[in-house]
CSV table of C-alpha atoms in Angstrom, one decimal:
chain,number,residue,atom,x,y,z
A,1,UNK,CA,0.2,0.0,-0.1
A,2,UNK,CA,3.1,2.4,0.1
A,3,UNK,CA,4.3,3.9,-2.8
A,4,UNK,CA,7.9,5.4,-3.3
A,5,UNK,CA,7.8,9.1,-3.2
A,6,UNK,CA,11.6,10.1,-3.0
A,7,UNK,CA,15.2,8.9,-3.4
A,8,UNK,CA,18.5,10.3,-3.0
A,9,UNK,CA,22.3,9.3,-2.3
A,10,UNK,CA,25.0,11.1,-0.6
A,11,UNK,CA,28.9,10.5,-0.5
A,12,UNK,CA,29.1,10.6,-4.5
A,13,UNK,CA,31.2,13.4,-4.6
A,14,UNK,CA,30.9,15.2,-7.9
A,15,UNK,CA,28.9,12.3,-9.4
A,16,UNK,CA,25.1,12.6,-10.2
A,17,UNK,CA,22.3,10.1,-8.8
A,18,UNK,CA,19.3,9.7,-10.9
A,19,UNK,CA,16.4,8.4,-9.1
A,20,UNK,CA,13.4,6.3,-10.8
A,21,UNK,CA,10.5,6.4,-8.6
A,22,UNK,CA,8.1,4.2,-10.7
A,23,UNK,CA,11.2,1.2,-10.9
A,24,UNK,CA,12.6,1.8,-7.6
A,25,UNK,CA,15.8,2.3,-8.4
A,26,UNK,CA,19.0,4.9,-8.7
A,27,UNK,CA,21.2,5.4,-11.5
A,28,UNK,CA,24.7,6.6,-10.4
A,29,UNK,CA,27.3,7.9,-13.3
A,30,UNK,CA,31.1,7.4,-13.0
A,31,UNK,CA,31.9,10.2,-11.1
A,32,UNK,CA,29.4,8.7,-8.5
A,33,UNK,CA,31.1,5.3,-8.2
A,34,UNK,CA,34.7,6.8,-8.4
A,35,UNK,CA,37.2,4.7,-6.0
A,36,UNK,CA,36.9,6.2,-2.7
A,37,UNK,CA,33.2,7.3,-2.6
A,38,UNK,CA,31.4,6.2,0.5
A,39,UNK,CA,27.7,5.9,-1.1
A,40,UNK,CA,24.6,6.0,1.2
A,41,UNK,CA,21.2,6.2,-0.6
A,42,UNK,CA,17.9,6.2,0.9
A,43,UNK,CA,14.3,5.7,-0.3
A,44,UNK,CA,11.1,7.5,1.1
A,45,UNK,CA,8.0,5.7,1.0
A,46,UNK,CA,4.8,7.6,1.3
A,47,UNK,CA,1.3,6.0,2.3
A,48,UNK,CA,-1.4,6.9,-0.2
A,49,UNK,CA,-4.7,8.5,1.3
A,50,UNK,CA,-7.2,11.1,0.6
A,51,UNK,CA,-10.2,12.6,2.5
A,52,UNK,CA,-13.5,13.4,1.1
A,53,UNK,CA,-16.4,15.9,2.3
A,54,UNK,CA,-19.6,16.7,1.1
A,55,UNK,CA,-22.0,19.8,1.7
A,56,UNK,CA,-25.3,21.3,0.7
A,57,UNK,CA,-26.1,24.9,0.5
A,58,UNK,CA,-29.6,24.4,2.1
A,59,UNK,CA,-30.3,22.4,4.9
A,60,UNK,CA,-34.3,22.5,4.7
A,61,UNK,CA,-37.0,23.7,2.2
A,62,UNK,CA,-40.3,24.3,2.1
A,63,UNK,CA,-40.8,24.9,-1.8
A,64,UNK,CA,-39.2,24.0,-4.8
A,65,UNK,CA,-35.9,25.2,-5.3
A,66,UNK,CA,-32.3,24.8,-7.0
A,67,UNK,CA,-29.9,22.7,-4.3
A,68,UNK,CA,-25.8,23.2,-4.6
A,69,UNK,CA,-23.6,20.6,-3.7
A,70,UNK,CA,-19.8,20.9,-3.0
A,71,UNK,CA,-17.7,17.9,-2.7
A,72,UNK,CA,-14.2,18.3,-1.7
A,73,UNK,CA,-11.2,15.8,-2.2
A,74,UNK,CA,-7.9,16.3,-0.6
A,75,UNK,CA,-4.7,14.3,-1.2
A,76,UNK,CA,-3.5,14.0,2.3
A,77,UNK,CA,-1.0,11.1,1.7
A,78,UNK,CA,2.4,10.8,0.3
A,79,UNK,CA,1.9,9.7,-2.8
A,80,UNK,CA,0.3,10.9,-6.5
A,81,UNK,CA,-3.4,9.3,-6.6
A,82,UNK,CA,-4.1,8.0,-10.5
A,83,UNK,CA,-7.1,6.9,-12.1
A,84,UNK,CA,-9.6,9.0,-9.6
A,85,UNK,CA,-13.2,8.2,-10.0
A,86,UNK,CA,-16.2,9.7,-8.1
A,87,UNK,CA,-19.6,8.4,-7.8
A,88,UNK,CA,-22.6,10.5,-6.5
A,89,UNK,CA,-26.1,9.2,-5.7
A,90,UNK,CA,-29.1,11.2,-4.9
A,91,UNK,CA,-32.2,9.5,-2.9
A,92,UNK,CA,-35.2,10.7,-1.3
A,93,UNK,CA,-36.4,8.0,1.1
A,94,UNK,CA,-36.2,4.6,-0.8
A,95,UNK,CA,-36.5,6.2,-4.1
A,96,UNK,CA,-33.5,7.5,-6.5
A,97,UNK,CA,-33.5,10.9,-7.7
A,98,UNK,CA,-31.5,12.1,-10.9
A,99,UNK,CA,-29.0,15.0,-10.4
A,100,UNK,CA,-29.8,18.0,-12.4
A,101,UNK,CA,-26.2,18.6,-13.3
A,102,UNK,CA,-22.8,17.2,-12.2
A,103,UNK,CA,-20.8,16.3,-10.4
A,104,UNK,CA,-18.1,18.2,-12.3
A,105,UNK,CA,-14.5,19.0,-11.6
A,106,UNK,CA,-14.4,22.9,-11.1
A,107,UNK,CA,-11.1,23.4,-9.5
A,108,UNK,CA,-7.9,21.9,-7.8
A,109,UNK,CA,-6.6,19.6,-10.8
A,110,UNK,CA,-2.8,20.9,-11.4
A,111,UNK,CA,-0.3,19.3,-13.7
A,112,UNK,CA,-0.3,16.5,-14.4
A,113,UNK,CA,-3.7,16.8,-15.0
A,114,UNK,CA,-6.1,13.9,-14.1
A,115,UNK,CA,-3.5,12.8,-11.2
A,116,UNK,CA,-4.6,13.9,-7.5
A,117,UNK,CA,-1.2,15.2,-6.6
A,118,UNK,CA,0.2,15.3,-3.0
A,119,UNK,CA,-1.6,18.0,-1.2
A,120,UNK,CA,-3.8,18.7,-4.1
A,121,UNK,CA,-7.6,19.8,-3.3
A,122,UNK,CA,-10.2,19.0,-5.9
A,123,UNK,CA,-13.8,20.2,-5.6
A,124,UNK,CA,-16.5,19.2,-7.5
A,125,UNK,CA,-20.0,20.6,-8.0
A,126,UNK,CA,-23.6,19.0,-8.6
A,127,UNK,CA,-27.1,20.3,-8.5
A,128,UNK,CA,-30.5,19.2,-8.0
A,129,UNK,CA,-33.7,20.9,-8.9
A,130,UNK,CA,-36.1,20.1,-5.8
A,131,UNK,CA,-39.8,19.6,-7.2
A,132,UNK,CA,-43.5,20.0,-5.8
A,133,UNK,CA,-43.5,15.9,-6.0
A,134,UNK,CA,-40.4,15.9,-3.6
A,135,UNK,CA,-42.2,18.6,-1.0
A,136,UNK,CA,-45.3,16.0,-1.2
A,137,UNK,CA,-43.2,13.1,-0.6
A,138,UNK,CA,-41.8,14.7,2.6
A,139,UNK,CA,-38.7,12.3,3.0
A,140,UNK,CA,-35.3,13.8,3.5
A,141,UNK,CA,-33.2,14.1,0.4
A,142,UNK,CA,-29.8,12.5,0.9
A,143,UNK,CA,-26.8,13.1,-1.3
A,144,UNK,CA,-23.8,10.6,-1.3
A,145,UNK,CA,-20.5,10.6,-2.8
A,146,UNK,CA,-17.7,8.0,-3.2
A,147,UNK,CA,-14.2,8.5,-4.4
A,148,UNK,CA,-11.6,6.0,-5.3
A,149,UNK,CA,-8.1,5.8,-7.0
A,150,UNK,CA,-6.0,3.0,-8.2
A,151,UNK,CA,-3.7,3.4,-5.2
A,152,UNK,CA,-6.3,3.4,-2.5
A,153,UNK,CA,-9.9,1.6,-1.4
A,154,UNK,CA,-13.0,3.6,-2.1
A,155,UNK,CA,-14.1,6.1,0.6
A,156,UNK,CA,-17.5,7.7,1.0
A,157,UNK,CA,-18.4,11.1,2.3
A,158,UNK,CA,-20.9,11.8,5.1
A,159,UNK,CA,-23.9,12.2,2.8
A,160,UNK,CA,-25.2,15.9,2.7
A,161,UNK,CA,-28.9,16.0,3.7
A,162,UNK,CA,-31.9,18.7,3.0
A,163,UNK,CA,-35.0,18.3,5.0
A,164,UNK,CA,-38.5,18.6,3.7
A,165,UNK,CA,-40.7,20.8,6.0
A,166,UNK,CA,-44.5,20.3,5.2
A,167,UNK,CA,-47.2,22.3,6.0
A,168,UNK,CA,-50.6,21.0,5.4
A,169,UNK,CA,-53.2,23.6,6.0
A,170,UNK,CA,-56.4,25.4,4.1
A,171,UNK,CA,-58.8,27.8,4.6
A,172,UNK,CA,-62.7,27.8,3.6
A,173,UNK,CA,-64.6,31.1,3.0
A,174,UNK,CA,-68.2,30.9,2.2
A,175,UNK,CA,-70.6,33.6,0.5
A,176,UNK,CA,-74.3,34.1,-0.3
A,177,UNK,CA,-75.4,35.3,-3.4
A,178,UNK,CA,-78.5,36.7,-2.3
A,179,UNK,CA,-78.7,39.1,0.7
A,180,UNK,CA,-82.4,39.2,1.2
A,181,UNK,CA,-85.0,36.5,1.1
A,182,UNK,CA,-88.3,38.1,1.1
A,183,UNK,CA,-90.8,35.4,0.2
A,184,UNK,CA,-91.3,32.0,1.1
A,185,UNK,CA,-89.5,29.3,-1.3
A,186,UNK,CA,-87.0,31.9,-2.0
A,187,UNK,CA,-83.7,29.9,-2.8
A,188,UNK,CA,-80.2,31.3,-2.3
A,189,UNK,CA,-76.9,30.3,-3.8
A,190,UNK,CA,-73.9,30.2,-1.9
A,191,UNK,CA,-70.2,29.8,-3.1
A,192,UNK,CA,-67.4,28.3,-1.0
A,193,UNK,CA,-63.8,29.1,-1.8
A,194,UNK,CA,-61.2,26.7,-0.5
A,195,UNK,CA,-57.7,27.7,-0.6
A,196,UNK,CA,-54.9,25.5,0.0
A,197,UNK,CA,-52.5,27.5,2.4
A,198,UNK,CA,-50.0,24.8,2.8
A,199,UNK,CA,-47.1,23.7,1.0
A,200,UNK,CA,-48.2,19.9,0.5
A,201,UNK,CA,-50.7,19.0,-2.4
A,202,UNK,CA,-53.9,18.0,-1.1
A,203,UNK,CA,-56.0,15.0,-2.4
A,204,UNK,CA,-59.3,13.1,-2.0
A,205,UNK,CA,-61.2,16.2,-1.0
A,206,UNK,CA,-64.6,15.7,0.5
A,207,UNK,CA,-67.4,18.5,0.1
């Protein structure tokens, strides 16, 4: 699980030591191996590792709105990480929800591109448009991300969650179209106005 990150030699006089970190070797020139030189070469191994975190800009919603997610991956180890991959899933209760956009890498990838270098911090973003159906569902929206590289095992971030706050309420107003009844048998017409004053779609109305 360790990767060679540095190699050097001392005691080579005016000679040159050329390390090959991939092959794990050091090549010494003729001056370096001249008689009388006392050569000491050292190799440094670094453990490949990273951290991942996820955040959402809104913690609770009462109406359809756009959520923006930020995923931050940091190489905290002593080796470059290659073949990076990110998976990102959004769910509400037991149901999956498709992201509106992303995840997209927006910053942090320095040369060589596509390699999470030592100390690099990569930031991805993604969005989701909350719908009225999500509000009616009422379950919490949970977004999870997992990052992996060729040198490490997959690591998942703590999910970023957005609570759905539901309000079920309505008002009923009734008015008569006729103000006066003067004769026996007069009939009146009444209008009833029902207004959904909450944020949840109301069904199965009974009148």
